[in-house]
Coordinates of C-alpha atoms and ligand atoms in Angstrom, one line a residue:
M574 CA 23.4 -22.7 -18.2
K575 CA 22.2 -19.6 -19.5
V576 CA 19.0 -18.2 -19.8
L577 CA 18.1 -15.1 -21.4
V578 CA 14.8 -13.0 -19.6
I579 CA 12.6 -11.3 -21.6
N580 CA 10.0 -8.4 -19.9
A581 CA 8.4 -7.1 -22.9
G582 CA 6.2 -4.5 -22.8
S583 CA 4.1 -2.2 -25.6
S584 CA 7.2 0.2 -26.0
S585 CA 9.8 -0.9 -23.5
L586 CA 12.0 -4.3 -23.5
K587 CA 14.3 -5.1 -20.5
Y588 CA 16.2 -8.3 -20.5
Q589 CA 18.8 -9.9 -18.7
L590 CA 21.4 -12.9 -19.5
I591 CA 21.5 -15.3 -16.4
D592 CA 23.6 -18.1 -15.6
M593 CA 22.1 -20.6 -13.9
E594 CA 25.0 -22.1 -12.3
T595 CA 25.6 -19.4 -10.0
E596 CA 22.5 -17.3 -11.0
E597 CA 25.2 -15.2 -11.6
V598 CA 23.9 -11.9 -14.4
L599 CA 26.0 -11.4 -17.2
A600 CA 24.5 -8.5 -18.5
K601 CA 20.6 -6.8 -18.4
G602 CA 19.4 -3.7 -19.8
L603 CA 16.7 -1.8 -21.3
A604 CA 15.0 -1.3 -24.9
E605 CA 13.2 1.8 -24.7
R606 CA 11.2 4.1 -27.2
I607 CA 10.2 1.0 -29.7
G608 CA 8.7 2.2 -32.5
I609 CA 8.7 6.0 -31.5
D610 CA 11.6 8.4 -32.2
G611 CA 14.0 8.7 -29.5
S612 CA 14.3 4.7 -29.1
Q613 CA 17.8 3.4 -27.5
V614 CA 19.5 0.5 -26.0
T615 CA 21.2 0.4 -22.9
Y616 CA 23.0 -2.9 -22.3
Q617 CA 25.1 -3.4 -19.2
P618 CA 27.5 -5.9 -18.6
E619 CA 28.4 -7.3 -15.3
G620 CA 31.0 -5.0 -13.8
K621 CA 31.7 -3.1 -16.7
D622 CA 30.3 0.2 -18.1
K623 CA 26.5 0.3 -19.4
I624 CA 26.4 1.1 -23.1
V625 CA 23.7 3.6 -24.4
I626 CA 23.0 2.4 -28.5
K627 CA 21.2 5.2 -30.1
E628 CA 19.4 3.9 -33.2
E629 CA 16.4 3.2 -34.3
L630 CA 14.3 0.9 -33.1
K631 CA 11.1 -0.4 -35.7
D632 CA 9.9 -3.5 -33.6
H633 CA 10.6 -5.5 -30.9
G634 CA 12.8 -7.7 -32.7
D635 CA 15.0 -4.7 -34.0
A636 CA 15.8 -4.2 -29.9
L637 CA 16.3 -8.3 -29.3
N638 CA 18.5 -7.9 -32.5
I639 CA 21.0 -4.9 -31.3
I640 CA 21.0 -6.7 -27.4
I641 CA 22.1 -10.8 -28.9
K642 CA 25.0 -8.6 -31.3
E643 CA 25.7 -6.4 -28.0
L644 CA 25.6 -9.8 -25.9
L645 CA 28.0 -11.3 -28.3
D646 CA 30.0 -8.4 -29.3
E647 CA 33.6 -9.6 -29.4
E648 CA 34.5 -6.5 -26.5
V649 CA 32.0 -6.0 -24.0
G650 CA 30.1 -9.7 -25.0
V651 CA 29.6 -12.3 -22.5
I652 CA 29.0 -14.9 -24.5
D653 CA 31.4 -16.5 -27.4
D654 CA 28.3 -18.1 -29.4
I655 CA 24.5 -17.9 -29.6
T656 CA 23.9 -21.3 -28.3
E657 CA 25.2 -20.8 -25.3
I658 CA 21.4 -18.8 -24.6
D659 CA 20.3 -22.3 -23.6
A660 CA 16.6 -21.0 -23.2
V661 CA 14.6 -17.9 -22.9
G662 CA 11.9 -17.0 -20.7
H663 CA 9.0 -14.8 -21.2
R664 CA 7.2 -12.7 -18.4
T665 CA 3.9 -12.8 -19.5
V666 CA 1.5 -10.7 -17.2
H667 CA -1.7 -13.3 -18.3
G668 CA -2.7 -16.6 -18.3
G669 CA -6.3 -16.9 -17.4
E670 CA -7.2 -19.9 -15.8
E671 CA -6.2 -22.1 -18.3
F672 CA -2.3 -21.3 -16.5
K673 CA -1.7 -22.6 -13.0
D674 CA 2.1 -22.7 -14.4
S675 CA 4.7 -22.0 -16.0
V676 CA 4.8 -23.8 -20.0
K677 CA 6.5 -23.9 -22.6
I678 CA 5.6 -22.3 -25.5
D679 CA 4.4 -23.4 -28.6
G680 CA 1.5 -22.9 -31.2
D681 CA -1.0 -23.5 -28.9
V682 CA 0.6 -21.7 -25.9
I683 CA 0.7 -18.9 -28.6
E684 CA -2.9 -18.7 -29.0
K685 CA -4.3 -18.8 -25.7
L686 CA -2.1 -16.2 -24.8
E687 CA -4.0 -14.3 -27.4
E688 CA -6.7 -15.2 -26.5
Y689 CA -6.4 -13.6 -23.0
S690 CA -5.2 -10.6 -24.5
E691 CA -8.9 -9.1 -23.6
L692 CA -8.3 -9.7 -20.2
A693 CA -5.0 -7.7 -19.6
P694 CA -4.5 -5.5 -23.4
L695 CA -2.1 -3.7 -21.8
H696 CA 0.3 -6.4 -21.5
N697 CA -0.5 -9.4 -23.2
P698 CA -0.1 -8.6 -27.0
A699 CA 3.2 -6.8 -25.9
N700 CA 4.8 -9.8 -24.0
L701 CA 3.0 -11.7 -27.4
M702 CA 5.6 -9.1 -29.6
G703 CA 8.6 -10.4 -27.6
I704 CA 8.0 -14.0 -27.9
R705 CA 7.4 -13.4 -31.4
A706 CA 10.6 -11.7 -32.4
M707 CA 12.3 -14.1 -30.0
Q708 CA 11.2 -17.0 -32.1
E709 CA 12.5 -15.7 -35.4
L710 CA 15.7 -15.2 -34.1
L711 CA 16.6 -17.8 -32.1
P712 CA 14.2 -20.4 -33.6
E713 CA 15.6 -23.8 -32.2
V714 CA 15.7 -22.2 -28.4
P715 CA 13.5 -23.7 -26.3
E716 CA 11.6 -20.8 -25.1
V717 CA 8.9 -20.7 -21.7
A718 CA 5.7 -17.8 -20.6
V719 CA 6.2 -17.0 -16.7
F720 CA 2.8 -15.6 -15.6
D721 CA 2.2 -13.1 -13.2
T722 CA -1.2 -14.6 -12.2
A723 CA -0.1 -18.6 -11.8
F724 CA 1.0 -18.5 -8.7
H725 CA -2.5 -17.3 -7.4
S726 CA -4.9 -20.3 -9.8
T727 CA -4.4 -22.0 -6.4
M728 CA -6.9 -19.9 -4.5
P729 CA -10.2 -21.0 -3.4
D730 CA -13.4 -19.9 -5.5
Y731 CA -14.6 -18.3 -2.1
A732 CA -11.3 -15.8 -2.4
F733 CA -11.7 -15.0 -6.4
I734 CA -15.5 -15.0 -7.1
Y735 CA -17.4 -11.8 -7.3
S736 CA -20.7 -11.3 -5.6
I737 CA -22.1 -10.7 -9.2
P738 CA -24.2 -12.8 -11.2
Y739 CA -22.6 -15.9 -11.5
E740 CA -22.6 -16.2 -15.2
F741 CA -20.1 -13.1 -15.7
Y742 CA -17.8 -15.7 -14.2
T743 CA -18.8 -18.2 -16.2
D744 CA -19.3 -16.6 -19.9
Y745 CA -17.1 -13.6 -19.4
S746 CA -13.8 -14.9 -17.0
V747 CA -14.5 -12.4 -14.8
R748 CA -13.2 -13.8 -11.8
K749 CA -9.3 -12.4 -9.0
Y750 CA -6.1 -12.8 -11.0
G751 CA -4.6 -11.9 -8.6
F752 CA -0.9 -10.1 -9.7
H753 CA 2.7 -9.9 -9.2
G754 CA 2.6 -14.4 -8.6
T755 CA 6.8 -14.2 -9.8
S756 CA 7.6 -11.0 -7.2
H757 CA 5.2 -12.9 -4.2
K758 CA 6.5 -16.5 -5.0
Y759 CA 10.1 -15.5 -5.0
V760 CA 10.1 -13.6 -1.8
A761 CA 8.4 -16.4 -0.4
I762 CA 10.3 -18.9 -1.3
E763 CA 13.4 -17.1 0.4
A764 CA 11.8 -16.1 3.4
A765 CA 11.2 -20.0 3.3
K766 CA 14.9 -20.2 4.0
M767 CA 15.7 -17.9 6.2
L768 CA 13.2 -19.2 8.5
G769 CA 14.9 -22.4 8.2
K770 CA 11.4 -24.2 7.7
P771 CA 9.2 -26.2 4.8
L772 CA 7.6 -23.6 2.8
D773 CA 4.5 -25.4 3.1
E774 CA 4.7 -25.1 6.8
L775 CA 4.7 -22.0 7.1
K776 CA 2.1 -19.1 6.4
I777 CA 3.4 -16.6 5.0
I778 CA 1.8 -12.6 4.0
T779 CA 4.3 -10.8 1.7
C780 CA 3.9 -6.9 0.7
H781 CA 4.8 -6.4 -2.6
L782 CA 4.9 -2.4 -2.4
G783 CA 6.5 -0.7 -5.2
N784 CA 4.8 1.5 -8.3
G785 CA 2.0 -0.7 -7.9
S786 CA 1.8 -3.0 -5.2
S787 CA -0.2 -6.2 -4.0
V788 CA -0.7 -8.0 -0.3
C789 CA -0.7 -12.3 -0.5
A790 CA -1.7 -14.4 2.1
I791 CA 0.7 -17.4 1.2
K792 CA -0.5 -20.8 3.5
N793 CA 1.7 -23.6 3.3
G794 CA 3.4 -22.7 -0.3
K795 CA 0.5 -21.6 -2.0
S796 CA -1.0 -18.3 -2.8
I797 CA -5.2 -18.0 -1.4
D798 CA -5.4 -14.7 -1.5
T799 CA -4.7 -11.6 -3.1
S800 CA -5.0 -7.9 -3.0
M801 CA -5.0 -7.9 -7.4
G802 CA -7.9 -8.6 -8.8
F803 CA -9.5 -9.0 -12.2
T804 CA -6.9 -6.5 -13.4
P805 CA -3.6 -4.5 -11.3
L806 CA -5.6 -1.7 -11.0
A807 CA -7.6 -3.4 -7.1
G808 CA -6.5 -3.5 -3.9
L809 CA -4.2 -0.8 -2.0
V810 CA -3.7 2.5 -3.0
M811 CA -0.9 2.6 -5.6
G812 CA 1.5 5.1 -7.1
T813 CA -1.3 6.1 -10.3
R814 CA -4.0 3.3 -9.4
S815 CA -6.5 3.8 -7.5
G816 CA -7.0 0.6 -5.7
D817 CA -10.4 -0.3 -4.0
I818 CA -13.0 1.9 -4.5
D819 CA -16.8 2.0 -4.1
P820 CA -17.9 0.9 -8.1
S821 CA -20.3 3.7 -7.6
I822 CA -17.8 5.9 -8.0
L823 CA -17.5 5.2 -11.8
F824 CA -21.3 5.9 -12.6
Y825 CA -21.7 8.5 -10.5
I826 CA -18.2 10.5 -12.0
N827 CA -20.0 9.8 -15.0
S828 CA -22.8 11.6 -14.5
K829 CA -21.0 14.9 -14.2
G830 CA -19.5 14.7 -17.6
Y831 CA -16.3 12.2 -17.6
S832 CA -16.6 9.6 -20.1
M833 CA -15.9 6.2 -19.2
D834 CA -12.4 6.3 -21.2
Q835 CA -11.2 9.5 -18.9
I836 CA -12.2 8.1 -16.1
N837 CA -10.5 4.3 -17.0
K838 CA -7.5 7.1 -16.7
I839 CA -8.0 8.7 -14.1
L840 CA -8.5 5.5 -12.2
N841 CA -4.7 4.0 -13.9
N842 CA -3.0 7.2 -14.3
E843 CA -3.7 10.3 -11.8
S844 CA -5.2 8.3 -8.7
G845 CA -3.5 6.6 -5.7
A846 CA -0.6 8.4 -3.9
L847 CA -0.4 10.5 -7.1
G848 CA -4.2 11.2 -7.2
I849 CA -4.3 12.2 -2.8
S850 CA -1.2 14.1 -2.3
G851 CA -1.0 15.8 -6.0
V852 CA 3.0 16.0 -5.1
S853 CA 4.3 12.5 -6.9
S854 CA 3.3 9.3 -7.3
D855 CA 6.6 8.5 -6.5
F856 CA 7.2 7.6 -2.7
R857 CA 10.8 9.2 -2.6
D858 CA 8.5 12.8 -3.5
I859 CA 5.9 11.9 -1.2
E860 CA 8.1 11.4 2.0
A861 CA 9.7 14.2 0.9
A862 CA 7.0 16.4 1.2
A863 CA 5.5 14.7 4.0
N864 CA 8.6 15.5 6.5
E865 CA 8.4 19.3 5.2
G866 CA 4.2 19.2 6.8
N867 CA 2.7 19.3 3.6
Q868 CA -1.1 17.7 5.1
R869 CA -2.1 16.4 1.6
A870 CA 1.2 13.7 1.7
I871 CA 0.8 13.0 5.3
L872 CA -2.6 12.1 4.7
T873 CA -0.9 10.1 1.7
L874 CA 0.8 7.6 3.3
R875 CA -1.8 7.6 6.1
K876 CA -3.9 6.2 3.7
F877 CA -1.3 4.2 1.9
C878 CA 0.0 2.4 5.4
Y879 CA -3.7 1.7 6.7
S880 CA -4.9 0.0 3.2
I881 CA -2.1 -2.3 3.9
Y882 CA -1.9 -2.8 7.5
T883 CA -6.0 -3.4 7.3
T884 CA -4.8 -6.3 4.4
I885 CA -2.1 -8.0 6.3
G886 CA -4.5 -8.1 9.4
S887 CA -7.8 -10.0 7.2
Y888 CA -4.7 -12.5 5.7
A889 CA -4.2 -13.4 8.5
A890 CA -7.7 -14.1 9.6
A891 CA -8.1 -16.3 6.0
M892 CA -4.7 -18.0 7.0
D893 CA -5.8 -18.3 11.5
G894 CA -2.4 -16.5 12.0
V895 CA 1.1 -16.0 10.6
D896 CA 4.2 -16.9 11.1
C897 CA 6.4 -14.0 8.7
I898 CA 5.1 -11.1 6.6
V899 CA 7.7 -10.1 4.3
F900 CA 8.0 -6.7 2.5
T901 CA 10.1 -6.6 -1.1
G902 CA 9.7 -4.1 -3.9
G903 CA 11.0 -0.6 -4.1
I904 CA 8.7 0.6 -1.3
G905 CA 8.5 -1.8 0.7
E906 CA 13.0 -2.7 0.5
N907 CA 13.4 0.6 1.5
S908 CA 11.1 2.4 3.4
A909 CA 12.1 2.5 7.0
L910 CA 8.9 4.9 7.9
D911 CA 6.6 3.2 6.1
R912 CA 7.4 -0.7 7.4
G913 CA 7.4 1.1 10.9
Q914 CA 3.6 2.8 10.0
I915 CA 2.6 -0.4 9.0
C916 CA 4.3 -2.7 12.1
K917 CA 2.7 -0.3 14.3
N918 CA -0.8 -1.2 14.2
L919 CA -0.4 -5.4 13.8
S920 CA 1.2 -5.3 17.2
F921 CA -2.1 -6.8 18.5
M922 CA -1.4 -9.8 16.1
G923 CA 2.0 -10.1 17.6
V924 CA 4.0 -7.8 16.1
E925 CA 7.2 -6.4 16.8
L926 CA 9.9 -4.3 14.6
D927 CA 13.4 -3.7 15.7
H928 CA 13.6 0.1 15.7
D929 CA 17.5 -0.3 14.2
A930 CA 17.2 -3.5 12.1
N931 CA 14.4 -1.9 10.6
W932 CA 16.3 1.8 10.2
F933 CA 19.6 1.1 9.8
E934 CA 21.0 -2.5 9.0
K935 CA 20.1 -3.4 5.0
G936 CA 20.2 -6.3 2.9
N937 CA 17.9 -9.5 3.1
R938 CA 17.5 -9.8 6.8
F939 CA 14.7 -9.6 10.0
I940 CA 13.8 -7.1 11.7
N941 CA 11.2 -8.2 14.3
V942 CA 12.1 -8.0 17.8
P943 CA 14.2 -11.0 19.4
D944 CA 12.1 -14.1 19.7
G945 CA 9.2 -12.6 17.9
K946 CA 6.0 -14.2 18.0
V947 CA 5.4 -12.8 14.0
K948 CA 8.9 -13.0 12.1
V949 CA 8.9 -9.7 9.7
A950 CA 11.7 -9.8 6.9
V951 CA 12.6 -7.9 4.0
I952 CA 14.1 -9.0 1.0
A953 CA 14.7 -7.9 -1.9
T954 CA 12.9 -9.5 -4.7
N955 CA 13.7 -11.3 -7.9
E956 CA 11.5 -11.7 -10.2
E957 CA 14.1 -12.1 -12.9
L958 CA 15.8 -15.2 -11.3
M959 CA 12.2 -16.3 -10.4
I960 CA 11.6 -16.7 -14.1
A961 CA 15.3 -17.8 -14.9
R962 CA 14.6 -20.9 -12.4
D963 CA 10.4 -21.6 -13.8
T964 CA 12.3 -21.7 -17.6
I965 CA 15.3 -24.2 -16.4
E966 CA 12.2 -26.3 -14.9
H967 CA 10.1 -25.8 -17.7
I968 CA 12.3 -26.4 -21.0
N969 CA 11.2 -29.9 -21.2
D970 CA 7.4 -29.9 -20.5
Ligands
ADP2312 P1 7.8 -1.1 -10.1 O1 7.3 -1.5 -9.3 O2 8.1 -0.3 -11.1 O3 8.7 -2.6 -9.9 P2 9.6 -0.2 -7.5 O4 9.7 -1.8 -7.0 O5 10.8 -0.4 -8.7 O6 8.7 -0.2 -8.8 O7 9.4 0.7 -6.7 C1 9.5 2.0 -7.2 C2 8.5 2.4 -6.1 O8 9.7 2.6 -4.9 C3 8.8 4.2 -6.1 O9 7.5 5.3 -5.1 C4 10.1 4.7 -5.3 O10 9.7 6.0 -4.9 C5 9.9 3.8 -4.0 N1 11.3 4.5 -3.8 C6 12.3 3.1 -3.8 N2 13.3 4.1 -2.9 C7 12.4 4.7 -1.9 C8 13.1 4.4 -0.6 N3 14.3 5.0 -0.2 N4 12.9 5.1 0.2 C9 10.9 5.3 -0.6 N5 9.9 4.7 -1.4 C10 11.1 4.6 -2.4

């Protein structure tokens, strides 16, 4: 069985074709600058060189046409016939309160997704473009929507409600939804495998640290809290996003002459690590600058780690304990420095890292000291595989 996983953004589209018997990627790539000058598709068949196809891409349909042509190509293709694609899985950002799990796509689902576009105006319309383009190209193939929000649908009301008038929840759906759910779910499942214990008997805190970052408290296999909120702007210090700030700051800055549109852009694109450091949104650049003594870069790393270990501490309280902390995402998987700083401040609850395992070992592994009270794992996330697994599970819904 082969699943095509699609992650459609407004002007880009990432894809992977996965053989579900082996869970191996057969081919993957990215369409970029869709609808913009200079568009191109990259196509990489497993074990072969990457191919770049420079062609005008008017829309997501054009991009998918090229991708399918390459998948079928006599020389570089990985399938002989289009019927070998058994299902398509779509990363879909916002499922609102309706979708508590992945779902097979039909007309009703599309209608609901259109409704939720209001809640995720940057993401859901783009995801829908990918879904519609795929339906036109392969109308017979079942498609499944896998939501970033679904895994967090198990949060209790006292975790997701905001302390503003209740009517904003009932009338306008204002509540915490949480994101990165596919990644948190994937690494939690992998952590349970590594621990050799059933997921539904564990208390796990997963830290997805990348350009966007979030922490999730997973009790007995269910998300009970997470740091992103109504939108992915909330919570931790991120690459360019502010994370949590006092909402009154918005009104104060507004009174200084910044429009709400400008403030929106500042909080999403010019804040976070970029805003504090003035160096970059990329943590490799910030670590390099900190190593050279740049004080704002040092402050950025302190603030970033502070936002994470204080969140971990509060989630340990939310679960009344923790068995395992997981680091994933570009920073979580690669930055021994940040993992070390974060864990140093969690020694009070029995977190202790093995220096060599943290700094020098590679791949998925535990980095806590032998017999450490709390296990600490580094696990590479694989959202595409999680989407493909969910797709298979839901094609017969
Ligand atoms: P996205 O959220 O876009 O999927 P990633 O999970 O790929 O992003 O994470 C990107 C971040 O990971 C960047 O800030 C990058 O600097 C950081 N990163 C990657 N490798 C390292 C490393 N070796 N040390 C520190 N940060 C790293």
